[in-house]
Every structure is written in C-alpha cells, then in structure tokens.
Amino acid sequence: MSLEHDLVTLAIDIAREAGELARTRRDAGVAIAATKSALADIVTEADREVEALIRTRLKEARPDDGFLGEETGGGDGASEITWVVDPIDGTVNYAYGIPTYAVSIAAVRGEPTPGAWEALAGVVYTPVVGELFHAARGEGAWLGENRLAVNAEVGPAGALLATGFGYDPATRPGDLEMIARVMPGLARDLRRGGSAALDLSYVAAGRFDGYFERGLAPWDLAAGSLLVTEAGGRFGRAEPGDSPRAPLIVAATPAIFDRLATAAGLV
Ligand code: IPD
C-alpha cells in the first residue's frame, strides 16, 4: 500500500469520528465561543472540541507529523508530513442549523502553505448529509465508492458556478465587482453554499462547473483542491503580489478554467 493510501485511510476514520462529534454537539445546541477576525467570524465550542479530537487522534497514529489547524494553529513535526485541518468548515451554516458544513482533513508534504505544499491525501465529510469525499494523490477522487470526474463540458446555458465571501466587510465591494465580471457570458447561475471545502468537493463531483473565492485560508482549501485535481479539474491560486485580487483561488473543469480564471482576475 502507498503512503497516500495509508494517509487517506487514517483521515477517513478520523473525519467520520470528528463529524459525528460535530453533529452530536449541534443537536445539543451551539455555543458561540468567540469572534475572530471580524464580528461575523465566529468559533463555536464544537469547532475547538472537534479540532482537539482530530489533533489527538493524529498524534496517536502518527506522532512525528506536523499539524496546522484553523482553531489551534500550527505545530512542527519531525516527519515531512503536515496535517491541515478545518474541524468545521461552514461554521456559520453550523451555527444557524444549516446542514452543509464539513470536516476537512488533508495531509501535505513540504511547507504547509498553498502553492508550496504537495497534497497527498484529502477528506471532506459532511455528517448531516452523510457524504464523504476523499482523494489520494495519483489514486483519484471519490464520493464513497464512486469515482469522481469534473464535468467534461458546459452546456449552452452556461456554467453553474459557486463563490464565497470573506468575513471582513471591507472586502465585499471587491467580491461583488468580481461577480459582475464573471457572470455575464459565462454563468447560468451562481451559488454561495457557505463551505469552501464542500464547494471544491462539488466541483470535483460535477455538481458545479467552477468555483472562485478570495481570501481563503490553507485549511479551507487543502483537501478540496486535491479532490478537484484528482477528479481531472484545474486549480489555481494567486498569491498576494501576483494579482490585485489575491489571495484568490479558482477551481473548475478544464472546459471553462481559463475563461473563469481570466474573468475572476487570477491572471
Ligand atoms: C469559511 C467557509 C466559507 C468561506 C469563508 C471561510 P469557516 O470557513 O469556507 O464558505 O466563504 O471564506 O472562511 O470559517 O466556516 O471554517
């Protein structure tokens, strides 16, 4: 068995346990623990508890690996592998009782920075819906037992796209201006689902033709970006300094990637 296979198998087991903990805590009621970068950027008690569970399980199974999590930050390891974790991606959905939130766990090699890392394994699990997406480098992307492929082509009505907005209200005018440039001539419609990890998983599954968003953090995109590329899609990221829109990611079927990347301002 490959290293990638071992990593994704471990991530699947831990994501299932973590997802069930998140769902149980949601059923018992949500306590907002704090606000972070902006008033709208919340962390719940469950975010912290679920991340602690994932961190503990990873430490037990692979004590030498590093860790980078949304709620507890980083910790260097002695191995070349770092786990990049969002315990509950879609925290606002979670707080409002909207079922589309997900546990996102990825294993990457190298610096745990998008663009610098090599993603080896990724899992996105949405416990209420009961869907588990996983990918291992070179071994494809999967939803349960079904192998995923991005849409081969986009129909004449245009692409079904998705996006998201950061928590800082100051970024909203730029986000809306980007939508105004992307939609005409390219999109049949636009979705804002509230979980970047699921948006990327849905591109991999052909449920969306493309997705773009500014300002994401590494844990929002680590697992989902591997799902997209293992499903035959393209993923691009502009770093600050590369583009006035950066940091910006675009993920899409190759059928529209270049057009979407240009309209969004990736290039
Ligand atoms: C957020 C979600 C959301 C995206 C935000 C992210 P969080 O992550 O992925 O869809 O638009 O930019 O911060 O805070 O729920 O883990």
PDB file of C-alpha atoms and ligand atoms in Angstrom:
ATOM      1  CA  MET A   1       0.000   0.000   0.000  1.00  0.00           C
ATOM      2  CA  SER A   2       1.176   3.532  -0.758  1.00  0.00           C
ATOM      3  CA  LEU A   3       1.838   6.288   1.764  1.00  0.00           C
ATOM      4  CA  GLU A   4      -1.048   8.210   0.171  1.00  0.00           C
ATOM      5  CA  HIS A   5      -3.388   5.287   0.742  1.00  0.00           C
ATOM      6  CA  ASP A   6      -2.367   4.975   4.411  1.00  0.00           C
ATOM      7  CA  LEU A   7      -2.844   8.709   4.968  1.00  0.00           C
ATOM      8  CA  VAL A   8      -6.277   8.870   3.350  1.00  0.00           C
ATOM      9  CA  THR A   9      -7.461   5.764   5.211  1.00  0.00           C
ATOM     10  CA  LEU A  10      -6.473   7.343   8.522  1.00  0.00           C
ATOM     11  CA  ALA A  11      -8.080  10.671   7.546  1.00  0.00           C
ATOM     12  CA  ILE A  12     -11.352   8.924   6.625  1.00  0.00           C
ATOM     13  CA  ASP A  13     -11.573   7.201  10.016  1.00  0.00           C
ATOM     14  CA  ILE A  14     -10.819  10.382  11.932  1.00  0.00           C
ATOM     15  CA  ALA A  15     -13.150  12.540   9.804  1.00  0.00           C
ATOM     16  CA  ARG A  16     -16.038  10.156  10.485  1.00  0.00           C
ATOM     17  CA  GLU A  17     -15.462  10.279  14.238  1.00  0.00           C
ATOM     18  CA  ALA A  18     -14.994  14.064  14.172  1.00  0.00           C
ATOM     19  CA  GLY A  19     -18.098  14.585  12.033  1.00  0.00           C
ATOM     20  CA  GLU A  20     -20.234  12.559  14.396  1.00  0.00           C
ATOM     21  CA  LEU A  21     -18.951  14.613  17.331  1.00  0.00           C
ATOM     22  CA  ALA A  22     -19.807  17.851  15.470  1.00  0.00           C
ATOM     23  CA  ARG A  23     -23.298  16.589  14.631  1.00  0.00           C
ATOM     24  CA  THR A  24     -23.957  15.441  18.211  1.00  0.00           C
ATOM     25  CA  ARG A  25     -22.827  18.774  19.623  1.00  0.00           C
ATOM     26  CA  ARG A  26     -25.019  20.624  17.099  1.00  0.00           C
ATOM     27  CA  ASP A  27     -28.052  18.603  18.148  1.00  0.00           C
ATOM     28  CA  ALA A  28     -27.334  19.556  21.769  1.00  0.00           C
ATOM     29  CA  GLY A  29     -27.217  23.293  20.889  1.00  0.00           C
ATOM     30  CA  VAL A  30     -24.481  25.615  19.682  1.00  0.00           C
ATOM     31  CA  ALA A  31     -22.467  27.915  21.926  1.00  0.00           C
ATOM     32  CA  ILE A  32     -20.521  30.675  20.203  1.00  0.00           C
ATOM     33  CA  ALA A  33     -17.157  30.707  21.980  1.00  0.00           C
ATOM     34  CA  ALA A  34     -15.628  33.842  20.431  1.00  0.00           C
ATOM     35  CA  THR A  35     -15.380  36.056  17.390  1.00  0.00           C
ATOM     36  CA  LYS A  36     -12.117  36.081  15.455  1.00  0.00           C
ATOM     37  CA  SER A  37     -11.056  38.283  12.533  1.00  0.00           C
ATOM     38  CA  ALA A  38     -14.423  40.093  12.302  1.00  0.00           C
ATOM     39  CA  LEU A  39     -17.785  40.083  14.126  1.00  0.00           C
ATOM     40  CA  ALA A  40     -19.136  37.622  11.553  1.00  0.00           C
ATOM     41  CA  ASP A  41     -16.138  35.291  12.002  1.00  0.00           C
ATOM     42  CA  ILE A  42     -17.220  33.013  14.826  1.00  0.00           C
ATOM     43  CA  VAL A  43     -15.810  29.973  16.541  1.00  0.00           C
ATOM     44  CA  THR A  44     -18.069  27.601  18.414  1.00  0.00           C
ATOM     45  CA  GLU A  45     -17.188  25.380  21.362  1.00  0.00           C
ATOM     46  CA  ALA A  46     -17.669  22.493  18.935  1.00  0.00           C
ATOM     47  CA  ASP A  47     -15.028  23.827  16.494  1.00  0.00           C
ATOM     48  CA  ARG A  48     -12.493  23.686  19.322  1.00  0.00           C
ATOM     49  CA  GLU A  49     -13.601  20.320  20.647  1.00  0.00           C
ATOM     50  CA  VAL A  50     -13.655  18.710  17.188  1.00  0.00           C
ATOM     51  CA  GLU A  51     -10.214  20.078  16.326  1.00  0.00           C
ATOM     52  CA  ALA A  52      -8.838  18.785  19.631  1.00  0.00           C
ATOM     53  CA  LEU A  53     -10.221  15.331  18.840  1.00  0.00           C
ATOM     54  CA  ILE A  54      -8.660  15.321  15.360  1.00  0.00           C
ATOM     55  CA  ARG A  55      -5.328  16.550  16.690  1.00  0.00           C
ATOM     56  CA  THR A  56      -5.283  13.887  19.420  1.00  0.00           C
ATOM     57  CA  ARG A  57      -6.166  11.074  17.005  1.00  0.00           C
ATOM     58  CA  LEU A  58      -3.482  12.178  14.517  1.00  0.00           C
ATOM     59  CA  LYS A  59      -0.886  12.418  17.274  1.00  0.00           C
ATOM     60  CA  GLU A  60      -1.733   8.897  18.454  1.00  0.00           C
ATOM     61  CA  ALA A  61      -1.491   7.426  14.942  1.00  0.00           C
ATOM     62  CA  ARG A  62       1.392   9.490  13.512  1.00  0.00           C
ATOM     63  CA  PRO A  63       3.288  11.206  16.352  1.00  0.00           C
ATOM     64  CA  ASP A  64       6.021  12.612  14.078  1.00  0.00           C
ATOM     65  CA  ASP A  65       3.753  14.585  11.731  1.00  0.00           C
ATOM     66  CA  GLY A  66       3.149  18.328  11.912  1.00  0.00           C
ATOM     67  CA  PHE A  67      -0.269  19.950  12.358  1.00  0.00           C
ATOM     68  CA  LEU A  68      -1.926  23.146  11.101  1.00  0.00           C
ATOM     69  CA  GLY A  69      -5.487  23.715  12.267  1.00  0.00           C
ATOM     70  CA  GLU A  70      -7.959  26.586  11.991  1.00  0.00           C
ATOM     71  CA  GLU A  71      -8.559  26.865  15.731  1.00  0.00           C
ATOM     72  CA  THR A  72      -5.293  25.818  17.372  1.00  0.00           C
ATOM     73  CA  GLY A  73      -2.709  26.864  14.808  1.00  0.00           C
ATOM     74  CA  GLY A  74       0.470  25.025  13.934  1.00  0.00           C
ATOM     75  CA  GLY A  75       2.886  22.583  15.423  1.00  0.00           C
ATOM     76  CA  ASP A  76       6.016  21.367  13.668  1.00  0.00           C
ATOM     77  CA  GLY A  77       6.680  17.699  13.252  1.00  0.00           C
ATOM     78  CA  ALA A  78       9.793  15.636  12.656  1.00  0.00           C
ATOM     79  CA  SER A  79       8.393  13.974   9.509  1.00  0.00           C
ATOM     80  CA  GLU A  80       7.860  15.680   6.142  1.00  0.00           C
ATOM     81  CA  ILE A  81       4.042  15.430   6.509  1.00  0.00           C
ATOM     82  CA  THR A  82       1.757  18.133   7.925  1.00  0.00           C
ATOM     83  CA  TRP A  83      -1.959  17.693   8.557  1.00  0.00           C
ATOM     84  CA  VAL A  84      -4.002  20.736   7.523  1.00  0.00           C
ATOM     85  CA  VAL A  85      -7.368  20.695   9.280  1.00  0.00           C
ATOM     86  CA  ASP A  86     -10.600  22.660   9.359  1.00  0.00           C
ATOM     87  CA  PRO A  87     -12.690  20.967  12.073  1.00  0.00           C
ATOM     88  CA  ILE A  88     -15.936  22.588  10.907  1.00  0.00           C
ATOM     89  CA  ASP A  89     -15.783  24.328   7.531  1.00  0.00           C
ATOM     90  CA  GLY A  90     -19.001  26.273   7.199  1.00  0.00           C
ATOM     91  CA  THR A  91     -19.111  27.389  10.814  1.00  0.00           C
ATOM     92  CA  VAL A  92     -21.839  29.948  10.107  1.00  0.00           C
ATOM     93  CA  ASN A  93     -24.003  27.250   8.478  1.00  0.00           C
ATOM     94  CA  TYR A  94     -23.331  25.136  11.573  1.00  0.00           C
ATOM     95  CA  ALA A  95     -24.332  27.928  13.936  1.00  0.00           C
ATOM     96  CA  TYR A  96     -27.584  28.524  12.031  1.00  0.00           C
ATOM     97  CA  GLY A  97     -28.511  24.833  11.765  1.00  0.00           C
ATOM     98  CA  ILE A  98     -27.889  24.619   8.006  1.00  0.00           C
ATOM     99  CA  PRO A  99     -26.733  21.036   7.338  1.00  0.00           C
ATOM    100  CA  THR A 100     -23.997  21.824   4.820  1.00  0.00           C
ATOM    101  CA  TYR A 101     -20.905  22.052   6.980  1.00  0.00           C
ATOM    102  CA  ALA A 102     -17.960  19.680   6.769  1.00  0.00           C
ATOM    103  CA  VAL A 103     -14.892  18.314   8.482  1.00  0.00           C
ATOM    104  CA  SER A 104     -11.876  18.881   6.208  1.00  0.00           C
ATOM    105  CA  ILE A 105      -8.621  16.965   6.769  1.00  0.00           C
ATOM    106  CA  ALA A 106      -5.621  16.967   4.400  1.00  0.00           C
ATOM    107  CA  ALA A 107      -2.095  15.580   4.571  1.00  0.00           C
ATOM    108  CA  VAL A 108       0.504  17.628   2.715  1.00  0.00           C
ATOM    109  CA  ARG A 109       4.251  17.263   2.151  1.00  0.00           C
ATOM    110  CA  GLY A 110       6.550  20.281   2.427  1.00  0.00           C
ATOM    111  CA  GLU A 111       5.804  23.748   3.775  1.00  0.00           C
ATOM    112  CA  PRO A 112       2.122  23.843   4.855  1.00  0.00           C
ATOM    113  CA  THR A 113       1.442  26.813   2.565  1.00  0.00           C
ATOM    114  CA  PRO A 114      -0.787  26.570  -0.512  1.00  0.00           C
ATOM    115  CA  GLY A 115       1.434  26.598  -3.578  1.00  0.00           C
ATOM    116  CA  ALA A 116       4.441  25.314  -1.622  1.00  0.00           C
ATOM    117  CA  TRP A 117       2.918  22.030  -0.440  1.00  0.00           C
ATOM    118  CA  GLU A 118       2.307  18.803  -2.276  1.00  0.00           C
ATOM    119  CA  ALA A 119      -1.094  17.487  -1.206  1.00  0.00           C
ATOM    120  CA  LEU A 120      -1.074  13.720  -0.647  1.00  0.00           C
ATOM    121  CA  ALA A 121      -4.492  12.977   0.816  1.00  0.00           C
ATOM    122  CA  GLY A 122      -7.715  14.849   1.480  1.00  0.00           C
ATOM    123  CA  VAL A 123     -11.073  14.097   3.079  1.00  0.00           C
ATOM    124  CA  VAL A 124     -14.201  16.258   3.273  1.00  0.00           C
ATOM    125  CA  TYR A 125     -17.019  14.767   5.346  1.00  0.00           C
ATOM    126  CA  THR A 126     -20.433  16.316   5.804  1.00  0.00           C
ATOM    127  CA  PRO A 127     -22.030  14.358   8.633  1.00  0.00           C
ATOM    128  CA  VAL A 128     -25.654  15.507   8.340  1.00  0.00           C
ATOM    129  CA  VAL A 129     -25.844  14.844   4.606  1.00  0.00           C
ATOM    130  CA  GLY A 130     -23.746  11.707   5.134  1.00  0.00           C
ATOM    131  CA  GLU A 131     -21.376  12.261   2.212  1.00  0.00           C
ATOM    132  CA  LEU A 132     -17.662  11.536   2.463  1.00  0.00           C
ATOM    133  CA  PHE A 133     -15.391  12.794  -0.321  1.00  0.00           C
ATOM    134  CA  HIS A 134     -11.811  11.576  -0.411  1.00  0.00           C
ATOM    135  CA  ALA A 135      -8.780  11.777  -2.658  1.00  0.00           C
ATOM    136  CA  ALA A 136      -5.255  10.422  -2.599  1.00  0.00           C
ATOM    137  CA  ARG A 137      -2.558  11.742  -4.903  1.00  0.00           C
ATOM    138  CA  GLY A 138      -2.496   9.654  -8.074  1.00  0.00           C
ATOM    139  CA  GLU A 139      -5.394   7.482  -6.901  1.00  0.00           C
ATOM    140  CA  GLY A 140      -8.384   9.585  -7.932  1.00  0.00           C
ATOM    141  CA  ALA A 141     -11.174  11.402  -6.127  1.00  0.00           C
ATOM    142  CA  TRP A 142     -14.122   9.548  -4.697  1.00  0.00           C
ATOM    143  CA  LEU A 143     -17.543  10.051  -3.156  1.00  0.00           C
ATOM    144  CA  GLY A 144     -17.962   6.889  -1.128  1.00  0.00           C
ATOM    145  CA  GLU A 145     -17.367   4.072  -3.634  1.00  0.00           C
ATOM    146  CA  ASN A 146     -17.968   6.246  -6.711  1.00  0.00           C
ATOM    147  CA  ARG A 147     -15.042   7.702  -8.607  1.00  0.00           C
ATOM    148  CA  LEU A 148     -15.490  11.390  -9.363  1.00  0.00           C
ATOM    149  CA  ALA A 149     -14.836  13.335 -12.551  1.00  0.00           C
ATOM    150  CA  VAL A 150     -15.391  17.011 -13.221  1.00  0.00           C
ATOM    151  CA  ASN A 151     -17.874  17.882 -15.949  1.00  0.00           C
ATOM    152  CA  ALA A 152     -16.387  17.249 -19.395  1.00  0.00           C
ATOM    153  CA  GLU A 153     -18.214  20.148 -20.959  1.00  0.00           C
ATOM    154  CA  VAL A 154     -20.504  23.021 -20.117  1.00  0.00           C
ATOM    155  CA  GLY A 155     -23.913  23.334 -21.783  1.00  0.00           C
ATOM    156  CA  PRO A 156     -25.134  26.264 -23.887  1.00  0.00           C
ATOM    157  CA  ALA A 157     -26.901  27.868 -20.901  1.00  0.00           C
ATOM    158  CA  GLY A 158     -23.512  28.467 -19.316  1.00  0.00           C
ATOM    159  CA  ALA A 159     -21.634  27.270 -16.248  1.00  0.00           C
ATOM    160  CA  LEU A 160     -23.068  26.654 -12.792  1.00  0.00           C
ATOM    161  CA  LEU A 161     -20.587  28.489 -10.595  1.00  0.00           C
ATOM    162  CA  ALA A 162     -20.070  28.930  -6.864  1.00  0.00           C
ATOM    163  CA  THR A 163     -18.319  31.549  -4.785  1.00  0.00           C
ATOM    164  CA  GLY A 164     -17.954  32.742  -1.219  1.00  0.00           C
ATOM    165  CA  PHE A 165     -17.201  35.888   0.746  1.00  0.00           C
ATOM    166  CA  GLY A 166     -14.624  36.520   3.424  1.00  0.00           C
ATOM    167  CA  TYR A 167     -15.683  37.781   6.838  1.00  0.00           C
ATOM    168  CA  ASP A 168     -14.159  41.255   6.514  1.00  0.00           C
ATOM    169  CA  PRO A 169     -16.879  43.661   5.274  1.00  0.00           C
ATOM    170  CA  ALA A 170     -14.161  45.757   3.599  1.00  0.00           C
ATOM    171  CA  THR A 171     -13.650  43.001   1.019  1.00  0.00           C
ATOM    172  CA  ARG A 172     -17.301  42.907  -0.108  1.00  0.00           C
ATOM    173  CA  PRO A 173     -17.190  45.624  -2.808  1.00  0.00           C
ATOM    174  CA  GLY A 174     -14.278  43.815  -4.470  1.00  0.00           C
ATOM    175  CA  ASP A 175     -16.105  40.481  -4.261  1.00  0.00           C
ATOM    176  CA  LEU A 176     -19.238  41.929  -5.865  1.00  0.00           C
ATOM    177  CA  GLU A 177     -17.216  43.587  -8.599  1.00  0.00           C
ATOM    178  CA  MET A 178     -15.607  40.213  -9.332  1.00  0.00           C
ATOM    179  CA  ILE A 179     -19.039  38.580  -9.632  1.00  0.00           C
ATOM    180  CA  ALA A 180     -20.106  41.314 -12.054  1.00  0.00           C
ATOM    181  CA  ARG A 181     -17.140  40.440 -14.257  1.00  0.00           C
ATOM    182  CA  VAL A 182     -17.539  36.660 -14.008  1.00  0.00           C
ATOM    183  CA  MET A 183     -21.256  36.164 -14.539  1.00  0.00           C
ATOM    184  CA  PRO A 184     -22.082  37.805 -17.883  1.00  0.00           C
ATOM    185  CA  GLY A 185     -21.391  35.422 -20.739  1.00  0.00           C
ATOM    186  CA  LEU A 186     -20.031  32.652 -18.517  1.00  0.00           C
ATOM    187  CA  ALA A 187     -22.525  31.667 -15.808  1.00  0.00           C
ATOM    188  CA  ARG A 188     -26.002  30.214 -15.962  1.00  0.00           C
ATOM    189  CA  ASP A 189     -26.268  30.814 -12.206  1.00  0.00           C
ATOM    190  CA  LEU A 190     -24.220  31.296  -9.053  1.00  0.00           C
ATOM    191  CA  ARG A 191     -24.336  29.519  -5.668  1.00  0.00           C
ATOM    192  CA  ARG A 192     -22.968  30.631  -2.272  1.00  0.00           C
ATOM    193  CA  GLY A 193     -23.041  27.491  -0.177  1.00  0.00           C
ATOM    194  CA  GLY A 194     -21.066  28.599   2.899  1.00  0.00           C
ATOM    195  CA  SER A 195     -18.361  25.913   2.940  1.00  0.00           C
ATOM    196  CA  ALA A 196     -15.329  26.232   0.695  1.00  0.00           C
ATOM    197  CA  ALA A 197     -14.386  22.585   1.301  1.00  0.00           C
ATOM    198  CA  LEU A 198     -17.787  21.480   0.017  1.00  0.00           C
ATOM    199  CA  ASP A 199     -17.720  23.946  -2.896  1.00  0.00           C
ATOM    200  CA  LEU A 200     -14.450  22.360  -4.051  1.00  0.00           C
ATOM    201  CA  SER A 201     -15.817  18.842  -3.484  1.00  0.00           C
ATOM    202  CA  TYR A 202     -18.836  19.737  -5.613  1.00  0.00           C
ATOM    203  CA  VAL A 203     -16.586  20.904  -8.464  1.00  0.00           C
ATOM    204  CA  ALA A 204     -14.859  17.505  -8.257  1.00  0.00           C
ATOM    205  CA  ALA A 205     -18.264  15.779  -8.351  1.00  0.00           C
ATOM    206  CA  GLY A 206     -19.530  17.789 -11.334  1.00  0.00           C
ATOM    207  CA  ARG A 207     -22.202  19.487  -9.218  1.00  0.00           C
ATOM    208  CA  PHE A 208     -20.549  22.817 -10.002  1.00  0.00           C
ATOM    209  CA  ASP A 209     -18.626  23.684 -13.161  1.00  0.00           C
ATOM    210  CA  GLY A 210     -16.387  26.140 -11.343  1.00  0.00           C
ATOM    211  CA  TYR A 211     -15.715  27.970  -8.069  1.00  0.00           C
ATOM    212  CA  PHE A 212     -13.827  31.118  -7.179  1.00  0.00           C
ATOM    213  CA  GLU A 213     -13.196  32.921  -3.894  1.00  0.00           C
ATOM    214  CA  ARG A 214     -10.810  35.471  -2.443  1.00  0.00           C
ATOM    215  CA  GLY A 215      -9.075  35.331   0.911  1.00  0.00           C
ATOM    216  CA  LEU A 216      -9.334  31.658   1.836  1.00  0.00           C
ATOM    217  CA  ALA A 217      -7.075  30.136   4.488  1.00  0.00           C
ATOM    218  CA  PRO A 218      -4.974  26.979   3.890  1.00  0.00           C
ATOM    219  CA  TRP A 219      -7.342  24.739   5.912  1.00  0.00           C
ATOM    220  CA  ASP A 220     -10.351  25.847   3.807  1.00  0.00           C
ATOM    221  CA  LEU A 221      -8.835  24.538   0.583  1.00  0.00           C
ATOM    222  CA  ALA A 222      -6.206  21.870   1.347  1.00  0.00           C
ATOM    223  CA  ALA A 223      -8.423  18.777   0.997  1.00  0.00           C
ATOM    224  CA  GLY A 224     -10.824  20.225  -1.576  1.00  0.00           C
ATOM    225  CA  SER A 225      -8.134  21.338  -4.012  1.00  0.00           C
ATOM    226  CA  LEU A 226      -6.744  17.781  -4.169  1.00  0.00           C
ATOM    227  CA  LEU A 227     -10.254  16.470  -4.809  1.00  0.00           C
ATOM    228  CA  VAL A 228     -10.573  18.839  -7.776  1.00  0.00           C
ATOM    229  CA  THR A 229      -7.266  17.929  -9.411  1.00  0.00           C
ATOM    230  CA  GLU A 230      -7.708  14.184  -8.787  1.00  0.00           C
ATOM    231  CA  ALA A 231     -11.121  14.460 -10.483  1.00  0.00           C
ATOM    232  CA  GLY A 232      -9.480  15.945 -13.578  1.00  0.00           C
ATOM    233  CA  GLY A 233     -10.177  19.576 -12.765  1.00  0.00           C
ATOM    234  CA  ARG A 234      -7.803  22.513 -12.623  1.00  0.00           C
ATOM    235  CA  PHE A 235      -6.964  24.529  -9.525  1.00  0.00           C
ATOM    236  CA  GLY A 236      -5.164  27.866  -9.484  1.00  0.00           C
ATOM    237  CA  ARG A 237      -4.223  30.320  -6.764  1.00  0.00           C
ATOM    238  CA  ALA A 238      -2.915  33.867  -6.982  1.00  0.00           C
ATOM    239  CA  GLU A 239      -0.693  34.906  -4.106  1.00  0.00           C
ATOM    240  CA  PRO A 240      -0.564  38.491  -2.830  1.00  0.00           C
ATOM    241  CA  GLY A 241       1.563  40.414  -5.313  1.00  0.00           C
ATOM    242  CA  ASP A 242       0.533  38.200  -8.263  1.00  0.00           C
ATOM    243  CA  SER A 243      -2.822  39.867  -8.824  1.00  0.00           C
ATOM    244  CA  PRO A 244      -4.793  42.760  -7.311  1.00  0.00           C
ATOM    245  CA  ARG A 245      -7.492  40.166  -6.463  1.00  0.00           C
ATOM    246  CA  ALA A 246      -5.121  37.918  -4.482  1.00  0.00           C
ATOM    247  CA  PRO A 247      -5.254  35.818  -2.492  1.00  0.00           C
ATOM    248  CA  LEU A 248      -7.710  34.256  -4.914  1.00  0.00           C
ATOM    249  CA  ILE A 249      -8.461  30.694  -5.893  1.00  0.00           C
ATOM    250  CA  VAL A 250     -10.183  29.351  -8.987  1.00  0.00           C
ATOM    251  CA  ALA A 251     -11.173  25.696  -9.426  1.00  0.00           C
ATOM    252  CA  ALA A 252     -13.035  24.422 -12.468  1.00  0.00           C
ATOM    253  CA  THR A 253     -13.466  21.890 -15.189  1.00  0.00           C
ATOM    254  CA  PRO A 254     -10.776  22.430 -17.865  1.00  0.00           C
ATOM    255  CA  ALA A 255     -13.669  23.326 -20.208  1.00  0.00           C
ATOM    256  CA  ILE A 256     -14.010  26.770 -18.566  1.00  0.00           C
ATOM    257  CA  PHE A 257     -10.952  27.166 -16.325  1.00  0.00           C
ATOM    258  CA  ASP A 258      -9.106  29.694 -18.489  1.00  0.00           C
ATOM    259  CA  ARG A 259     -12.183  31.854 -19.063  1.00  0.00           C
ATOM    260  CA  LEU A 260     -13.120  31.794 -15.378  1.00  0.00           C
ATOM    261  CA  ALA A 261      -9.549  32.500 -14.257  1.00  0.00           C
ATOM    262  CA  THR A 262      -9.316  35.496 -16.577  1.00  0.00           C
ATOM    263  CA  ALA A 263     -12.718  36.911 -15.585  1.00  0.00           C
ATOM    264  CA  ALA A 264     -12.037  36.455 -11.855  1.00  0.00           C
ATOM    265  CA  GLY A 265      -8.635  38.147 -12.153  1.00  0.00           C
ATOM    266  CA  LEU A 266      -6.406  35.157 -11.384  1.00  0.00           C
ATOM    267  CA  VAL A 267      -4.177  36.056 -14.331  1.00  0.00           C
TER     268      VAL A 267
HETATM  269  C1  IPD B   1     -15.386  29.706   5.718  1.00  0.00           C
HETATM  270  C2  IPD B   1     -16.197  28.945   4.692  1.00  0.00           C
HETATM  271  C3  IPD B   1     -16.886  29.889   3.740  1.00  0.00           C
HETATM  272  C4  IPD B   1     -15.923  30.812   3.063  1.00  0.00           C
HETATM  273  C5  IPD B   1     -15.110  31.562   4.096  1.00  0.00           C
HETATM  274  C6  IPD B   1     -14.395  30.587   5.016  1.00  0.00           C
HETATM  275  P1  IPD B   1     -15.096  28.592   8.128  1.00  0.00           P
HETATM  276  O1  IPD B   1     -14.676  28.821   6.568  1.00  0.00           O
HETATM  277  O2  IPD B   1     -15.374  28.050   3.968  1.00  0.00           O
HETATM  278  O3  IPD B   1     -17.594  29.206   2.709  1.00  0.00           O
HETATM  279  O4  IPD B   1     -16.630  31.712   2.244  1.00  0.00           O
HETATM  280  O5  IPD B   1     -14.165  32.347   3.398  1.00  0.00           O
HETATM  281  O6  IPD B   1     -13.656  31.289   5.981  1.00  0.00           O
HETATM  282  O7  IPD B   1     -14.821  29.892   8.848  1.00  0.00           O
HETATM  283  O8  IPD B   1     -16.520  28.244   8.151  1.00  0.00           O
HETATM  284  O9  IPD B   1     -14.215  27.484   8.586  1.00  0.00           O
END
